[in-house]
mmCIF file of C-alpha atoms and ligand atoms in Angstrom:
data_model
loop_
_atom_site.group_PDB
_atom_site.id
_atom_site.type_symbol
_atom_site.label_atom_id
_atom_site.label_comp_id
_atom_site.label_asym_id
_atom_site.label_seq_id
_atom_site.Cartn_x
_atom_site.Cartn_y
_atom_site.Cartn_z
ATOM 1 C CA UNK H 15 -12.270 -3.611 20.166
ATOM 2 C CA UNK H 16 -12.111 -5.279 16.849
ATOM 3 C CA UNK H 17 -13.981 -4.649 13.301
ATOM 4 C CA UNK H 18 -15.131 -7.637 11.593
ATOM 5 C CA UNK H 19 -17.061 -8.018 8.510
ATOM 6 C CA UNK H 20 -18.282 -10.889 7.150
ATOM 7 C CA UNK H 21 -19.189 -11.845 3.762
ATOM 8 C CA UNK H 22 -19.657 -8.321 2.577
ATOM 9 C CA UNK H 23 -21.075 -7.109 -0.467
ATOM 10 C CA UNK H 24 -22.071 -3.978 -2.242
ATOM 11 C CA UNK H 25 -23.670 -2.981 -5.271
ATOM 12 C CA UNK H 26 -24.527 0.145 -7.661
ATOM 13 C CA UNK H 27 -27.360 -1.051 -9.804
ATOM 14 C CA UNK H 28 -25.531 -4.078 -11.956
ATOM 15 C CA UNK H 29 -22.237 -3.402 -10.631
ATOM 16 C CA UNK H 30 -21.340 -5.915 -7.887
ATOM 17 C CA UNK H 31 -18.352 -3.163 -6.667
ATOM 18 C CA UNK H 32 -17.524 -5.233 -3.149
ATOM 19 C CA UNK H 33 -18.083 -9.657 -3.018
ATOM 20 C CA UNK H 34 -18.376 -11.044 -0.094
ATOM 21 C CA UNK H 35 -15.561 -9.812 1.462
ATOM 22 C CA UNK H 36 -14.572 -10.954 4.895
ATOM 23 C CA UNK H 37 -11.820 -9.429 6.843
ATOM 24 C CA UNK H 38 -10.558 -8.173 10.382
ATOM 25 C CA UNK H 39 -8.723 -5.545 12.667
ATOM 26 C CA UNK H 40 -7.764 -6.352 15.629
ATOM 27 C CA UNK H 41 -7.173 -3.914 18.290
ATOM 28 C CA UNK H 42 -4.528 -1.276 17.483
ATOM 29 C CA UNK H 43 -4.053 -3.019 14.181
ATOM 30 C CA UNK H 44 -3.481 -1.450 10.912
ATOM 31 C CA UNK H 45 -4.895 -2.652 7.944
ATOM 32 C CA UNK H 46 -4.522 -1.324 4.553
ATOM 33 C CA UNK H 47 -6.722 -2.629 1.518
ATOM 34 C CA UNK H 48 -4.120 -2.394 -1.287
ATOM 35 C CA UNK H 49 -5.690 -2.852 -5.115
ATOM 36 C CA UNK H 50 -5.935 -1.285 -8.602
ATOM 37 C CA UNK H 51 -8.071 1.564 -8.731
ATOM 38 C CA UNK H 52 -11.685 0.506 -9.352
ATOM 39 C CA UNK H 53 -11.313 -2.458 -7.736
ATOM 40 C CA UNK H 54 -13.599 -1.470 -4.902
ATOM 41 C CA UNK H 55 -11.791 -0.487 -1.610
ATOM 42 C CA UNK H 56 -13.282 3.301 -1.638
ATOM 43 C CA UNK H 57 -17.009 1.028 -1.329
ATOM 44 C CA UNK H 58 -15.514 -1.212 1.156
ATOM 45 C CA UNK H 59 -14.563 1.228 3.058
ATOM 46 C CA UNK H 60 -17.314 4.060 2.939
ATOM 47 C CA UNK H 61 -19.922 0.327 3.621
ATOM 48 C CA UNK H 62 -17.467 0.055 6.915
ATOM 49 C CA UNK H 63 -18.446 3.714 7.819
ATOM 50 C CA UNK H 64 -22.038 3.326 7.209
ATOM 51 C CA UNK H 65 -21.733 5.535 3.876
ATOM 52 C CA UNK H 66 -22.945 2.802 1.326
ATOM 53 C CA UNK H 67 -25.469 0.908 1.784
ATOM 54 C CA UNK H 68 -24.839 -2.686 2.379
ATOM 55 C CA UNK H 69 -26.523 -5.424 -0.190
ATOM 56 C CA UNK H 70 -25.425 -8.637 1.635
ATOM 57 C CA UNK H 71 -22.958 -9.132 4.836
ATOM 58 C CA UNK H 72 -22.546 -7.539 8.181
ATOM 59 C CA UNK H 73 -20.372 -4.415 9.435
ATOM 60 C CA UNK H 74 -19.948 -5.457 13.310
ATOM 61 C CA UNK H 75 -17.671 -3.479 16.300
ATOM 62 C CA UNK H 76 -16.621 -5.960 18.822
ATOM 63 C CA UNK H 77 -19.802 -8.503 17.648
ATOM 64 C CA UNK H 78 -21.736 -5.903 17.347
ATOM 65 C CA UNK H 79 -23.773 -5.930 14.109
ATOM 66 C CA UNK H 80 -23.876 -1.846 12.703
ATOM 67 C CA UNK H 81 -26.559 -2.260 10.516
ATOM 68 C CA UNK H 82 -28.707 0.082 12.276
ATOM 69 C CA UNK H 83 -26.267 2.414 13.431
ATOM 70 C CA UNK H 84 -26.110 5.590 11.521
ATOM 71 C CA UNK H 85 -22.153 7.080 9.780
ATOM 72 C CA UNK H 86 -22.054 9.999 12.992
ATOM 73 C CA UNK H 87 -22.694 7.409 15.951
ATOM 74 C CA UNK H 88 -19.981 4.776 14.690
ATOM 75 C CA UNK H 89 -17.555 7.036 16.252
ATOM 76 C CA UNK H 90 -15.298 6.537 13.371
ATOM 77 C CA UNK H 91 -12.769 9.001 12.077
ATOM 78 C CA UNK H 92 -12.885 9.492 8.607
ATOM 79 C CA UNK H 93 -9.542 11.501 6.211
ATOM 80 C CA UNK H 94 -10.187 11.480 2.656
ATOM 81 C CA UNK H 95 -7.697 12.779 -0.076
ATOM 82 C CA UNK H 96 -8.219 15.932 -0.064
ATOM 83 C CA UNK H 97 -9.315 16.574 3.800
ATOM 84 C CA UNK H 98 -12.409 18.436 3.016
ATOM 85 C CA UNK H 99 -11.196 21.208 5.696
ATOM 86 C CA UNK H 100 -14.013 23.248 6.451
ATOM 87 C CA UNK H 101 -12.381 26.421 4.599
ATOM 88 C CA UNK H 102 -13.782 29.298 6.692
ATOM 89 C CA UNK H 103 -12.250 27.808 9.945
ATOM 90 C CA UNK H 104 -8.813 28.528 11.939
ATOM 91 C CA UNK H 105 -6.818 25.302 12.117
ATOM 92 C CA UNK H 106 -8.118 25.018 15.535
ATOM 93 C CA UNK H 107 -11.511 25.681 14.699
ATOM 94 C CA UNK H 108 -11.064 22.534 12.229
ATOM 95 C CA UNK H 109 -9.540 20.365 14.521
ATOM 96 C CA UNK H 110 -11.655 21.125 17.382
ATOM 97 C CA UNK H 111 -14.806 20.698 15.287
ATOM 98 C CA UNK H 112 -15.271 16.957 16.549
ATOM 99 C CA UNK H 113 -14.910 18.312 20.107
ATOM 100 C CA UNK H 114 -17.500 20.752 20.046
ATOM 101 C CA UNK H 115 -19.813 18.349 18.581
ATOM 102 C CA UNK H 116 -19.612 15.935 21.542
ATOM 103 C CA UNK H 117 -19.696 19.127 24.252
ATOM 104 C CA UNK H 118 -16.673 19.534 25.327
ATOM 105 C CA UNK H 119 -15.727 22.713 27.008
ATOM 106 C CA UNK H 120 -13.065 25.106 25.658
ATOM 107 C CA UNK H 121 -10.357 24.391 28.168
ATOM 108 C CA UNK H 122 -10.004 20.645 27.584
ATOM 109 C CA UNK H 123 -10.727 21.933 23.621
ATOM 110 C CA UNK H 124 -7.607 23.693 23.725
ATOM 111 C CA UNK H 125 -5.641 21.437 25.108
ATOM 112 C CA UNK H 126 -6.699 18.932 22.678
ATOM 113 C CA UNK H 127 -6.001 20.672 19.801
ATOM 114 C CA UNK H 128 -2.505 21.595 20.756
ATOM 115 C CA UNK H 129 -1.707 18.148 21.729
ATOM 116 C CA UNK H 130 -3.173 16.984 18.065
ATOM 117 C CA UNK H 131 -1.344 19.479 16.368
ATOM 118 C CA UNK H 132 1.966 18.744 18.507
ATOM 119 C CA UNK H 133 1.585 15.224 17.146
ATOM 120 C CA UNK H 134 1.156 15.646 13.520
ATOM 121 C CA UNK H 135 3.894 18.614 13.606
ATOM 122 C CA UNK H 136 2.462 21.400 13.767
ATOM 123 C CA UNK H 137 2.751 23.440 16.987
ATOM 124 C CA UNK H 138 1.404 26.623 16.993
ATOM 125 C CA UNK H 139 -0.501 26.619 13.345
ATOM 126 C CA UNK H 140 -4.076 27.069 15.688
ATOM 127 C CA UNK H 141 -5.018 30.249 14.390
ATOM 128 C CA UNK H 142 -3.658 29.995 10.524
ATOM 129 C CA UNK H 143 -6.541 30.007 7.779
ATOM 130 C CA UNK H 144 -6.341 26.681 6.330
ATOM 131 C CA UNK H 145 -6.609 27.969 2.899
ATOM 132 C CA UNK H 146 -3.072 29.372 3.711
ATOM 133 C CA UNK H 147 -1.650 25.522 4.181
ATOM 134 C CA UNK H 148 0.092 23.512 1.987
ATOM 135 C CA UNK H 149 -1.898 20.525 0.684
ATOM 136 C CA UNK H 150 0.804 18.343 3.465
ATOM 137 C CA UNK H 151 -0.204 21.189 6.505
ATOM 138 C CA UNK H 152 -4.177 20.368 5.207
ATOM 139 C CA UNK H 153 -3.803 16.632 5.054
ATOM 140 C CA UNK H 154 -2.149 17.140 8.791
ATOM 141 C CA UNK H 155 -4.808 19.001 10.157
ATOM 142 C CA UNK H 156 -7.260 16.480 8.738
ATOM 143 C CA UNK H 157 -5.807 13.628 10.212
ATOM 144 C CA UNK H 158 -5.532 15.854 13.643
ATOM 145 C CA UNK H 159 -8.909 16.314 13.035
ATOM 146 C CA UNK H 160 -10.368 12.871 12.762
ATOM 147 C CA UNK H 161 -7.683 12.144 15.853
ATOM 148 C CA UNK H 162 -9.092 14.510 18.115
ATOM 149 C CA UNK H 163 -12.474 12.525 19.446
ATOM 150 C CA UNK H 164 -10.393 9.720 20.120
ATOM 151 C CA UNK H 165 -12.388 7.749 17.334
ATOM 152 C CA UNK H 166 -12.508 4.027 17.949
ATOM 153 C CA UNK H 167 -11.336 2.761 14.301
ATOM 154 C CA UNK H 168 -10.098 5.925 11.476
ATOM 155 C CA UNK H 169 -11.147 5.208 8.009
ATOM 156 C CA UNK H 170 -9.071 6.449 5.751
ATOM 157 C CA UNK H 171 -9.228 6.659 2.333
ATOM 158 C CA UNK H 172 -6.047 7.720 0.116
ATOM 159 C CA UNK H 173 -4.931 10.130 2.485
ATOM 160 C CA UNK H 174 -2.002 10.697 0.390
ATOM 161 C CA UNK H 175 -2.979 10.878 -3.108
ATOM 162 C CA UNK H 176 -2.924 14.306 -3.794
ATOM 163 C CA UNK H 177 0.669 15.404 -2.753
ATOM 164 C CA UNK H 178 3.351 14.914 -4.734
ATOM 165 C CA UNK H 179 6.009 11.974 -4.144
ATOM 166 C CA UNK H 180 8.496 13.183 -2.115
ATOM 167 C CA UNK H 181 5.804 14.752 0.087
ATOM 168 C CA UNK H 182 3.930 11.302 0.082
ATOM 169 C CA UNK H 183 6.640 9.328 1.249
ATOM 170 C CA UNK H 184 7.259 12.088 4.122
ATOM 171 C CA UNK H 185 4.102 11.933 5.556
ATOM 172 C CA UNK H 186 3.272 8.516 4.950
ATOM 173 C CA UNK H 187 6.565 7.961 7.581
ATOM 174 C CA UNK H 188 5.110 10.148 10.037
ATOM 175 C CA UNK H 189 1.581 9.081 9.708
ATOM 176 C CA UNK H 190 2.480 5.486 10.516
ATOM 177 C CA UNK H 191 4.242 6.902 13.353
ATOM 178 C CA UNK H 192 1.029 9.298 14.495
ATOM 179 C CA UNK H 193 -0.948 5.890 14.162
ATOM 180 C CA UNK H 194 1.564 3.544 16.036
ATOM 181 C CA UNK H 195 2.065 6.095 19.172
ATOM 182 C CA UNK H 196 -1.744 7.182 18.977
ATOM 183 C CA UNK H 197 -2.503 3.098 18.668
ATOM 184 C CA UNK H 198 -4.686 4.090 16.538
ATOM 185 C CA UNK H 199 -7.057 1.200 15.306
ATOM 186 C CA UNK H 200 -7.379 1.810 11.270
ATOM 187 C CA UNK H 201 -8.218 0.736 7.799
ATOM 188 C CA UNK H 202 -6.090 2.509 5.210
ATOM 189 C CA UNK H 203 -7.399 2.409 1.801
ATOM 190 C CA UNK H 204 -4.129 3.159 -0.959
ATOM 191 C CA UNK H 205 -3.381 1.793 -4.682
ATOM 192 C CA UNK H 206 0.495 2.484 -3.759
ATOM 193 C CA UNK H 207 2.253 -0.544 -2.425
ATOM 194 C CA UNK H 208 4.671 1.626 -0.934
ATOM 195 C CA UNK H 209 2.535 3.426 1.394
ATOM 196 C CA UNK H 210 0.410 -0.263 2.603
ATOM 197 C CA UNK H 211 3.889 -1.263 3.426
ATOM 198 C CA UNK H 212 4.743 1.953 5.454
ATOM 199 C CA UNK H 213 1.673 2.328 6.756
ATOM 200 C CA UNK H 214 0.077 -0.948 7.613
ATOM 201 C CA UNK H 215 0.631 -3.736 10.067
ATOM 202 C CA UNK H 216 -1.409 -6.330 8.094
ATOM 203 C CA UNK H 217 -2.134 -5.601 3.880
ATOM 204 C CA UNK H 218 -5.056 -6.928 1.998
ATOM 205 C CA UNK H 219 -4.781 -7.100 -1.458
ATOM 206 C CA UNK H 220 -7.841 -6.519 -3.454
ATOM 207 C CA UNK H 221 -9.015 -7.122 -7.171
ATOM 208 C CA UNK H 222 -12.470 -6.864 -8.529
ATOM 209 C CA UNK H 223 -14.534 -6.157 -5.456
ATOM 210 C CA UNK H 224 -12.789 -9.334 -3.667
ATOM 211 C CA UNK H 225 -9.735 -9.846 -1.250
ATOM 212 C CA UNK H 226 -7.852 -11.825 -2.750
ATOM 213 C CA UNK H 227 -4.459 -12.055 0.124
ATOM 214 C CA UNK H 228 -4.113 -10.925 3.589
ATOM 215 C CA UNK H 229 -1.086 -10.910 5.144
ATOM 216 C CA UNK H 230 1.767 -9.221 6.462
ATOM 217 C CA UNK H 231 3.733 -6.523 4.103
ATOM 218 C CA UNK H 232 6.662 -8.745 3.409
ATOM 219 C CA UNK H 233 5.055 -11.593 3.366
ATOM 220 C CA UNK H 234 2.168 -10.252 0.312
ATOM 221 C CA UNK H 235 6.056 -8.586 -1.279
ATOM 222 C CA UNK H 236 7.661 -12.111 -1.084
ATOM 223 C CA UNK H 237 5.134 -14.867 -1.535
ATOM 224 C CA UNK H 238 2.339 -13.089 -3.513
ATOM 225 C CA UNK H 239 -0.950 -15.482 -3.170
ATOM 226 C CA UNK H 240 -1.815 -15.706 -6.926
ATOM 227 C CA UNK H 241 -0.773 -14.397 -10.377
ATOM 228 C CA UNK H 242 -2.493 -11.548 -10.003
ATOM 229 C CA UNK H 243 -1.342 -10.040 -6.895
ATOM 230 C CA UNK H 244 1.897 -10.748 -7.982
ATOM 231 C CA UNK H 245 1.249 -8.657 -11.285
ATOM 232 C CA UNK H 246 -0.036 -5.956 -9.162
ATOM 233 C CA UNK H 247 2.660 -6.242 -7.081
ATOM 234 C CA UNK H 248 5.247 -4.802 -10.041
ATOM 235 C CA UNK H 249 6.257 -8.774 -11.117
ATOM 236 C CA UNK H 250 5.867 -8.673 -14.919
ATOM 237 C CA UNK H 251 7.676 -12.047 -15.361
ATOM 238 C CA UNK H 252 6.460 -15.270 -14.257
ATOM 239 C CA UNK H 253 8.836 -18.022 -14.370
ATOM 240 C CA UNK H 254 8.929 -21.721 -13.497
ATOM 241 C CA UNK H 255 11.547 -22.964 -10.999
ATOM 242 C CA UNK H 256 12.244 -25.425 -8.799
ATOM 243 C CA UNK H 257 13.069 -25.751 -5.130
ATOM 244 C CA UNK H 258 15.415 -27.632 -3.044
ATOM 245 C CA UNK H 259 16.851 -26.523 -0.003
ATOM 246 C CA UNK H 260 15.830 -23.147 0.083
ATOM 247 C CA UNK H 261 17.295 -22.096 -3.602
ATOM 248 C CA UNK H 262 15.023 -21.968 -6.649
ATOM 249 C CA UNK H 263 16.775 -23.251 -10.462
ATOM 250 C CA UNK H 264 15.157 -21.805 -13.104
ATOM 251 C CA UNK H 265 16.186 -20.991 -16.423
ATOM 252 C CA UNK H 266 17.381 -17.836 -15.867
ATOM 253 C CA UNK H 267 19.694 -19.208 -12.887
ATOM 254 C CA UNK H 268 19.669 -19.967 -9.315
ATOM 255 C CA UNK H 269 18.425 -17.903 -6.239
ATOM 256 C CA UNK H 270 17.704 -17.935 -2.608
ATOM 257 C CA UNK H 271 14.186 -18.074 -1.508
ATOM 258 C CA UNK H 272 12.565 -17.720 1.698
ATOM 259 C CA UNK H 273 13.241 -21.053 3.905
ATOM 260 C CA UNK H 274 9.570 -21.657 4.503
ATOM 261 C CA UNK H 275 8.994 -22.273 0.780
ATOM 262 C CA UNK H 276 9.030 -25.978 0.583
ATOM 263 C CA UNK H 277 10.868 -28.385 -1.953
ATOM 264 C CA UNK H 278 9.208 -28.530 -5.311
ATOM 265 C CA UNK H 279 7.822 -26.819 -8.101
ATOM 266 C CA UNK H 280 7.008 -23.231 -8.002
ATOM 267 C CA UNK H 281 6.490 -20.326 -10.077
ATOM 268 C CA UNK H 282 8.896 -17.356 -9.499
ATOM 269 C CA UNK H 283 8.081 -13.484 -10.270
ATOM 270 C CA UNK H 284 10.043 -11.075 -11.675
ATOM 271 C CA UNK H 285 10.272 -7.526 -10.612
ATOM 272 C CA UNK H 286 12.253 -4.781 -12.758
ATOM 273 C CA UNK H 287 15.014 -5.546 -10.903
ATOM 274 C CA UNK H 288 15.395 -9.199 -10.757
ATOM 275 C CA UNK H 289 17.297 -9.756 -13.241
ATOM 276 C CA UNK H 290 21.468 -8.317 -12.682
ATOM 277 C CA UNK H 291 23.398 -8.598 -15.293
ATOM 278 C CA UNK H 292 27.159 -8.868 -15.416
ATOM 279 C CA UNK H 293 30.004 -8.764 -18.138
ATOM 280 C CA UNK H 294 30.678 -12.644 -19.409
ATOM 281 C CA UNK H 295 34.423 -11.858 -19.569
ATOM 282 C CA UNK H 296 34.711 -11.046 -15.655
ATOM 283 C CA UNK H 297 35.441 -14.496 -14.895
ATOM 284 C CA UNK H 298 33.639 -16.397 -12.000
ATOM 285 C CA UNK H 299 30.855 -17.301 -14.378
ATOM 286 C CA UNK H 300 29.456 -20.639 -12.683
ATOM 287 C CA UNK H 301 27.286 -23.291 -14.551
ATOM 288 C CA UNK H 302 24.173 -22.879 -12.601
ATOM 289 C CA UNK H 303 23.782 -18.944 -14.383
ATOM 290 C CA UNK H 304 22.597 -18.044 -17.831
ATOM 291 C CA UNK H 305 23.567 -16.055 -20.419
ATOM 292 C CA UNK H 306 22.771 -14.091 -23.334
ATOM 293 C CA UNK H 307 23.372 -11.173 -25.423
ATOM 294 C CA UNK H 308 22.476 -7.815 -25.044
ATOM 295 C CA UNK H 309 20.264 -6.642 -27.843
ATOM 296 C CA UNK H 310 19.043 -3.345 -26.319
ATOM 297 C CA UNK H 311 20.245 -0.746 -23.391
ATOM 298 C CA UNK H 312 17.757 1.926 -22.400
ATOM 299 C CA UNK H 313 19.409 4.672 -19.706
ATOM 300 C CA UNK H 314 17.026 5.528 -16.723
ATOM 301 C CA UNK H 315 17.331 7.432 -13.409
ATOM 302 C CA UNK H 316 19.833 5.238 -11.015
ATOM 303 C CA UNK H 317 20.772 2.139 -13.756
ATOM 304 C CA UNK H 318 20.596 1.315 -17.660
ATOM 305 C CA UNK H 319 17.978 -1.428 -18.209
ATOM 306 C CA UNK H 320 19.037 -3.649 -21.026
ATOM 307 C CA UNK H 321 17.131 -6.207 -23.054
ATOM 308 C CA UNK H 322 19.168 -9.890 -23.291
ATOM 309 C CA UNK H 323 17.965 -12.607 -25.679
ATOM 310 C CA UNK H 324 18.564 -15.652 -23.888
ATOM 311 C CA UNK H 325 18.795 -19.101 -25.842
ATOM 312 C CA UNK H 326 15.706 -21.218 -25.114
ATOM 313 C CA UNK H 327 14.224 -18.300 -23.264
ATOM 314 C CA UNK H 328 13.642 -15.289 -25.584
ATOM 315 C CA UNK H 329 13.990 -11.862 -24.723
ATOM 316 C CA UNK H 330 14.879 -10.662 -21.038
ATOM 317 C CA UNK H 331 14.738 -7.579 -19.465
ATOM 318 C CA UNK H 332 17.581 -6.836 -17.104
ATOM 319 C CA UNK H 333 19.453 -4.467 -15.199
ATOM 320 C CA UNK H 334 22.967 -2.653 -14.604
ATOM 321 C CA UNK H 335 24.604 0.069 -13.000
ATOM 322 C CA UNK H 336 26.393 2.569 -14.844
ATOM 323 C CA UNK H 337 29.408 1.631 -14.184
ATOM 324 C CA UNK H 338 30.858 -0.970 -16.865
ATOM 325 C CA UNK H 339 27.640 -1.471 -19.256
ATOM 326 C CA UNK H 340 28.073 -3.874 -21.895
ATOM 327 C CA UNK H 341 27.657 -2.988 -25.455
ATOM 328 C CA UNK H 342 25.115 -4.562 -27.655
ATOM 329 C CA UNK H 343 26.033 -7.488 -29.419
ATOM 330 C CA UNK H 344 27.850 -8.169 -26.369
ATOM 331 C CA UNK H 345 27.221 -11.604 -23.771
ATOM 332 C CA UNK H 346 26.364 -11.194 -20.429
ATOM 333 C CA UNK H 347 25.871 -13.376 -17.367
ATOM 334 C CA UNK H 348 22.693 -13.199 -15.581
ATOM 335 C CA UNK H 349 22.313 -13.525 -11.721
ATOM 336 C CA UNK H 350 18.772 -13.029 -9.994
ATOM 337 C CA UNK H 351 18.524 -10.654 -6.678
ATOM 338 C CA UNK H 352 16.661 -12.551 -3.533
ATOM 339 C CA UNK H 353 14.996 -9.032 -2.855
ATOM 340 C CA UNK H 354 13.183 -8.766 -6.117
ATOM 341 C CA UNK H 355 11.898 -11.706 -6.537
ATOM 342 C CA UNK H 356 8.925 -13.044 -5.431
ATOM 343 C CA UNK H 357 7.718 -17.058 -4.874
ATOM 344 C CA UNK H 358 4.561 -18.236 -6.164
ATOM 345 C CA UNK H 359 2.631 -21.788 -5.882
ATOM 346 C CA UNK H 360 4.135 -23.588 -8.700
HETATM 347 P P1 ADP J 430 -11.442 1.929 -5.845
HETATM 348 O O1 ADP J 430 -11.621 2.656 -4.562
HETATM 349 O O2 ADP J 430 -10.717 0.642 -5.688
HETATM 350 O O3 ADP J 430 -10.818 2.780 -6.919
HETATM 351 P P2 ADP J 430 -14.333 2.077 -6.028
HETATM 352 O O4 ADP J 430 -14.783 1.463 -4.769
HETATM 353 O O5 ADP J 430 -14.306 3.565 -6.104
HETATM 354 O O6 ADP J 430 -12.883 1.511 -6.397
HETATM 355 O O7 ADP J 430 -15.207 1.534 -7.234
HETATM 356 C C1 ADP J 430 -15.525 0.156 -7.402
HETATM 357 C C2 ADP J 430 -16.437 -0.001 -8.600
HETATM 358 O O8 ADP J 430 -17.693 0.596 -8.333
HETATM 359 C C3 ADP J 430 -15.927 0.641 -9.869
HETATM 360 O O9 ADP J 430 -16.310 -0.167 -10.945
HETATM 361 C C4 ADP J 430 -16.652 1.960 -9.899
HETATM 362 O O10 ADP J 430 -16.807 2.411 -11.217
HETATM 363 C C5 ADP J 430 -17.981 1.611 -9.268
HETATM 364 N N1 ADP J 430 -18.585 2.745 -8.529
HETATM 365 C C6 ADP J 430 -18.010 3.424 -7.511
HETATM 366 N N2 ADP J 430 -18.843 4.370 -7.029
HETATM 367 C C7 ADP J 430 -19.987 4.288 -7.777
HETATM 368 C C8 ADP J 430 -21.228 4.987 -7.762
HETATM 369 N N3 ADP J 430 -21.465 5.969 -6.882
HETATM 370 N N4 ADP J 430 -22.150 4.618 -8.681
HETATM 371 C C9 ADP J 430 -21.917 3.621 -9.547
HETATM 372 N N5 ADP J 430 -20.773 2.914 -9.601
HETATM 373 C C10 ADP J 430 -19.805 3.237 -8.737
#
């Protein structure tokens, strides 16, 4: 029970919007294809549900090539951002829509549809209008909706988008949950890092119609496969460092890196965060951390970001809680935090 495609590629007249693209889900996996927006994963995956047509490359279900098989016999499950509820139905009439299509009678109908709506929390809402729902209820009974045949892979394509962020992050929790219980089999199409983390077993990056990492969430968050990725990935610093032992030295100080990166040179990125700063006159200063002064401080939600000119560097952005912030004009040590940082080939 496993998608493959292999060396996929789709076009609109000139624009080449998907290259060659090759990628897997395996059984009950979870794979989210995480990029800027226009860099193609909407094609990808509307070519994977037989939406677009496909210039080069194969679309296959366990080996099986799909070329010939139309979007409504892929038995896929499709959610899009803004559900596309069929606004004249009853939540049940929505959810059961997929039912009725492949003959099933009312009784096992029913039962369905309370069972979906039991899972994605909402007991009970059968015979609510769905233009009375919240955009969260609608994206819920959309994903019950694509649930309910029991497709064999869901497609779904930034499922998420239009709610607002605390919203987001809710349902994002509870539809990796809904997916993990349901062992659901899906591809999960999202610019937001957070959300491929949440919601994905497996995350492949994308830029420019081409996948350009695939790996595991912490794993694309730690050792990003190129410059770019890392860029995407919120690191707006590259620096050079070197490893030994499982610490990097660079020239903004020392810090632990994963102990599969091996001895040598590499290239370390910089997230907001990765650079702490702390008072120079608080003692315990140790020769392997830099140093600079602060030229700038800038207050934000949970810290005060501060810019540092340090010698031989130039200007660094850093970070501090409120509590204690240094003054401009002042000096400051610099120490870099494992968890925002990630390790590039050098
Ligand atoms: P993403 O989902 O990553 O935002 P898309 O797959 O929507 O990206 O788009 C990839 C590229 O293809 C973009 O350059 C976009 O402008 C182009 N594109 C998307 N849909 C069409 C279309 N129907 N006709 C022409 N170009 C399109």
């Amino acid at each position: 029970m496993t998608l493959t495609v292999r060396g996929l590629t789709v076009r609109y007249g000139e624009v080449l919007a998907v290259r060659s693209v090759d990628l897997s889900v395996p059984d009950g996996g979870v794979l989210a294809l995480l990029g800027p927006s226009g860099c193609g994963k909407s094609t990808l995956l509307r070519a994977v549900a037989g939406l677009e047509a496909v210039a080069r490359g194969r679309v296959c279900w366990d080996g099986v090539d799909l070329a010939g098989t139309p979007v409504h016999r892929r038995a896929f499950g499709l959610v899009f951002q803004d559900g596309q509820l069929f606004p004249h139905r009853t939540v049940a009439g929505n959810v059961a829509f997929g039912l009725r299509m492949a003959g099933a009678d009312r009784a096992v109908r029913d039962a369905r549809v309370a069972e979906l709506l039991e899972l994605v929390g909402l007991a009970g809402y059968e015979r609510r209008r769905v233009t009375q729902l919240s955009g969260g209820e609608q994206q819920r009974v959309a994903l019950a909706r694509a649930l309910a045949p029991r497709p064999r892979l869901l497609l779904l394509d930034e499922p998420l988008s239009a709610l607002d962020r605390e919203l987001r992050d809710q349902l994002a929790v509870d539809l990796a949950r809904v997916l993990t219980e349901t062992g659901t089999t899906a591809l999960v199409v999202t610019h937001d890092h957070d959300e491929a983390f949440t919601l994905a077993d497996q995350v492949a990056v994308m830029s420019e119609g081409q996948i350009r990492q695939v790996d595991g969430p912490e794993r694309v968050w730690r050792r990003p496969a190129d410059e770019r990725v890392a860029r995407f990935l919120g690191c707006s610093r590259l620096v050079s460092a070197t490893v030994r032992d499982g610490w990097a030295e660079s020239v903004l100080g020392r810090v632990r890196v994963p102990g599969d990166v091996p001895d040598g040179a590499v290239r370390l990125g910089l997230r907001a965060s990765a650079v702490r700063v702390t008072r120079a006159d608080r003692g315990g200063g140790t020769d392997v951390e830099a140093s600079g002064e602060v030229l700038r401080r800038v207050h934000q939600r949970d810290h005060v970001r501060l810019l540092v000119r340090v010698a031989d560097v130039g200007e660094v952005q850093a970070s501090t809680p409120f509590a204690g912030v240094p003054e401009v004009g002042e000096r400051v040590r610099l120490t870099l935090d494992p968890d925002a940082v990630a390790v590039l080939a050098g």
